[in-house]
Tab-separated table of C-alpha atoms in Angstrom:
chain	number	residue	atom	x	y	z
A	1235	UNK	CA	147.316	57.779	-57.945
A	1236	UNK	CA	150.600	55.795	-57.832
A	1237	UNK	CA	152.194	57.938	-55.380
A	1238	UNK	CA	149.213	57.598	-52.882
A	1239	UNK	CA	149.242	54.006	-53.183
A	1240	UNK	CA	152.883	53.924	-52.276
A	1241	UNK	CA	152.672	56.760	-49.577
A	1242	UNK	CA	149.538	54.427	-48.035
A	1243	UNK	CA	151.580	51.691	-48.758
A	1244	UNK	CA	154.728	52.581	-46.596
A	1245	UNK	CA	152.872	53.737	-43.406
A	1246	UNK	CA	153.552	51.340	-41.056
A	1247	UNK	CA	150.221	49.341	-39.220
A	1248	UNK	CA	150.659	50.953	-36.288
A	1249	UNK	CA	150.920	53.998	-37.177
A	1250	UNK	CA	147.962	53.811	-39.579
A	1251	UNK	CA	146.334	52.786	-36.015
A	1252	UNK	CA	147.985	55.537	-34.032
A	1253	UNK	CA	145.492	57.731	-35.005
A	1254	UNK	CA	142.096	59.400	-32.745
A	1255	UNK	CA	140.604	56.114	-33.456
A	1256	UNK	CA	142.612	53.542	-36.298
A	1257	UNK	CA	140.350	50.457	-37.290
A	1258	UNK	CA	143.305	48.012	-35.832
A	1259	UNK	CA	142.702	49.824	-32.802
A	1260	UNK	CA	139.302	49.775	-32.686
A	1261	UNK	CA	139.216	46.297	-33.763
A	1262	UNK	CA	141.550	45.144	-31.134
A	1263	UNK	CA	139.226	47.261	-28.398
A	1264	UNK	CA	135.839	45.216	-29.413
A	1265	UNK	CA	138.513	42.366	-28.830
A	1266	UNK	CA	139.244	43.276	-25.587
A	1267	UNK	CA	135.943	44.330	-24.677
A	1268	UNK	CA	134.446	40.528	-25.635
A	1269	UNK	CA	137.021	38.280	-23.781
A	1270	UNK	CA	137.152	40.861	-20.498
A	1271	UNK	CA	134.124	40.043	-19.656
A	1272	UNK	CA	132.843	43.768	-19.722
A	1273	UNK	CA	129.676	43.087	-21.759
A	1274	UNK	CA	128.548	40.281	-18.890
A	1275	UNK	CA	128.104	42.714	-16.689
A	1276	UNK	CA	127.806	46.122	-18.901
A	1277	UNK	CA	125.664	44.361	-21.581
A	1278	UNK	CA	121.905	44.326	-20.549
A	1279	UNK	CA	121.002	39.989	-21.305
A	1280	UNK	CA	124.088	39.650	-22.513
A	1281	UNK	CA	124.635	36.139	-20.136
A	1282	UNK	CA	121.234	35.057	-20.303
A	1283	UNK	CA	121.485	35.540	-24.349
A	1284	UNK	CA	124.676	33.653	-24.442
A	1285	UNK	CA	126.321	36.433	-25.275
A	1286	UNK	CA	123.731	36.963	-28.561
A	1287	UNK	CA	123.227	40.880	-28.021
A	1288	UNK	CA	123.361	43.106	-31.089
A	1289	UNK	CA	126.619	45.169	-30.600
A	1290	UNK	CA	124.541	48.615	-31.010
A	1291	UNK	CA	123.321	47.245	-27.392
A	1292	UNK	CA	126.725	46.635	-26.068
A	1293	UNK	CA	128.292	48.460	-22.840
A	1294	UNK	CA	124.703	50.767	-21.779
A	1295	UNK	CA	124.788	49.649	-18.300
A	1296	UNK	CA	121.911	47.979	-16.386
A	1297	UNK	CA	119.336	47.651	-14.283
A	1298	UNK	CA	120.052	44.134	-12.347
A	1299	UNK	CA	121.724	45.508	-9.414
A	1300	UNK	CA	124.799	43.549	-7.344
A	1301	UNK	CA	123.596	43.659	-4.064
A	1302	UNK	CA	126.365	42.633	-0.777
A	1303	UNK	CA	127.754	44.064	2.265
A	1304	UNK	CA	128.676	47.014	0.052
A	1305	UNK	CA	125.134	47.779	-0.765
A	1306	UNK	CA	123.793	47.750	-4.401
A	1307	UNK	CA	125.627	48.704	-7.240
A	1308	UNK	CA	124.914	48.511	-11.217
A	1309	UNK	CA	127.341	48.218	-14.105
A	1310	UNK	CA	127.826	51.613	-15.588
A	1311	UNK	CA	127.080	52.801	-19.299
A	1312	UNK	CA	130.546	53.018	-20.486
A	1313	UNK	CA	129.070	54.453	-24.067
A	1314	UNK	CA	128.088	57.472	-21.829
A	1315	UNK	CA	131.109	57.793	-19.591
A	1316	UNK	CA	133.888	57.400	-22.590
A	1317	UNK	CA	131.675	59.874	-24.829
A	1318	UNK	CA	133.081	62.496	-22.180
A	1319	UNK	CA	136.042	61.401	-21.485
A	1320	UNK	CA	139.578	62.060	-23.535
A	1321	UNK	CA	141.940	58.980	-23.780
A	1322	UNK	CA	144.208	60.275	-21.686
A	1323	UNK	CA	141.334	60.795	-19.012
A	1324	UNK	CA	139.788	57.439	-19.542
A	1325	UNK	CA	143.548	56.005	-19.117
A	1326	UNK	CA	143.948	57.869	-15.879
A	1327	UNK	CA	140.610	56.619	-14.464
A	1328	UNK	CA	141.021	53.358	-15.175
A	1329	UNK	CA	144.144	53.441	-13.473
A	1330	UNK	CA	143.195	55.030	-10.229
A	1331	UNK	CA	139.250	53.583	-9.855
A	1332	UNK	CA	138.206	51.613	-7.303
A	1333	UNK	CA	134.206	51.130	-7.569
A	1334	UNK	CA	132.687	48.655	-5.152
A	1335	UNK	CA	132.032	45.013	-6.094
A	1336	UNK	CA	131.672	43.501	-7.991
A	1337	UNK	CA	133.813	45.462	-10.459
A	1338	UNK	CA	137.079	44.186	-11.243
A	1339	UNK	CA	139.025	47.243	-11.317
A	1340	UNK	CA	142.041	45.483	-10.247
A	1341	UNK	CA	142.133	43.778	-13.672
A	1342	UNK	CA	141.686	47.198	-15.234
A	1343	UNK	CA	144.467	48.325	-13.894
A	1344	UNK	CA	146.613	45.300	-14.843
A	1345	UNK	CA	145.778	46.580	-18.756
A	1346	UNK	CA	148.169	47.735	-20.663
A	1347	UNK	CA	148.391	51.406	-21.970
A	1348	UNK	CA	148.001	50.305	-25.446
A	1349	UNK	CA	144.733	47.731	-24.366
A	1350	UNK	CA	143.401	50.931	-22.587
A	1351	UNK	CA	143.480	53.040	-25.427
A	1352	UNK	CA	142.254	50.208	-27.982
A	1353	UNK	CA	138.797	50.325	-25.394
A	1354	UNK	CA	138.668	53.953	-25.191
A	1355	UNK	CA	138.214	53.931	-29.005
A	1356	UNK	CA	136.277	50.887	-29.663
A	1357	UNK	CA	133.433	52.399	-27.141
A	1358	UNK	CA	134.003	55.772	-28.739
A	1359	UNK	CA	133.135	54.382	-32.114
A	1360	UNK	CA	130.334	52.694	-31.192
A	1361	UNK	CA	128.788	56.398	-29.521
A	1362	UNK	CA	126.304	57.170	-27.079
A	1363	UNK	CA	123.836	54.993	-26.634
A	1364	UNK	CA	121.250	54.127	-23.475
A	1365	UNK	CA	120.597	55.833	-20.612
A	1366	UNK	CA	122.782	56.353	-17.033
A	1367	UNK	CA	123.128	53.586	-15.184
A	1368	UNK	CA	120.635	53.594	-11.722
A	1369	UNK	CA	122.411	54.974	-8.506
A	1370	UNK	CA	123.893	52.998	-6.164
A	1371	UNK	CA	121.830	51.463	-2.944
A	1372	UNK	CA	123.779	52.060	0.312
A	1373	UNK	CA	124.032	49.246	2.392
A	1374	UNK	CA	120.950	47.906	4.577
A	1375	UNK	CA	118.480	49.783	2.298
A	1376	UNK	CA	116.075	47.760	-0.565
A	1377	UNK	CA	117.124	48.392	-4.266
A	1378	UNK	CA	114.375	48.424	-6.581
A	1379	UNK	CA	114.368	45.959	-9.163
A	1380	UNK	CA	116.433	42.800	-9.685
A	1381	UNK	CA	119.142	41.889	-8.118
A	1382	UNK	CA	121.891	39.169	-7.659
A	1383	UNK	CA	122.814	38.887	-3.907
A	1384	UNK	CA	126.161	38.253	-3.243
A	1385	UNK	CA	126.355	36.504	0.296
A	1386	UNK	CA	126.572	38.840	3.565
């Protein structure tokens, strides 16, 4: 028992969180996740609620649609797309997306590797959840359902 104590003892924090999916890491992704601003817009009520969602809710997409010159979009389910993605996948989309508005990719991007990864498993541990997120609404056509109109 000793000698696991001390083996536990000398790993290091990070590596102890260098694992598939270290609770530092995980901890530091729900982190990320809350001062983002992903679950304002990935987070069904979570703005009307003041941010009071139960986490088991947290990142299944919705239904209120951003509607602009771009047409109609809705926030993904990120529980869904990062159940079938690998980290190294999730890192290279994140890196390369460029969804219409009003997603801040560009902010994505500006993430760290390490922040990346710390998302990738905080959604990961929280598993799939919800259902797909409606399809887009090109541009000119009526999207069913609520929607916050950006100006034209």
């Amino acid at each position: 028992m000793a000698i696991a104590v001390l083996l536990l003892a000398s790993v290091t924090p990070a590596a102890r969180a260098a694992g598939p999916a270290g609770a530092n890491e995980i901890d530091r992704g729900r982190y990320l996740i809350q001062v983002s601003g992903c679950n304002d817009c990935h987070t069904p009520n979570y703005g009307p609620s003041n941010g009071k969602v139960d986490e088991k809710l947290w990142l299944t997409g919705d239904a209120l649609g951003w509607s602009g010159p771009w047409g109609t979009t809705y926030a993904t389910n990120l529980r869904l797309l990062m159940q079938r993605l690998s980290r190294e996948q999730w890192i290279a989309h994140a890196r390369t997306m460029e969804p219409r508005p009003p997603m801040p990719w560009y902010n994505v991007r500006a993430m760290s590797e390490q922040d990346l990864s710390a998302i990738h498993a905080y959604v990961r541990h929280l598993g799939p959840a919800g259902t797909p997120a409606p399809a887009s609404v090109a541009p000119g056509r009526k999207a069913p359902g609520p929607v916050v109109r950006f100006p034209e």
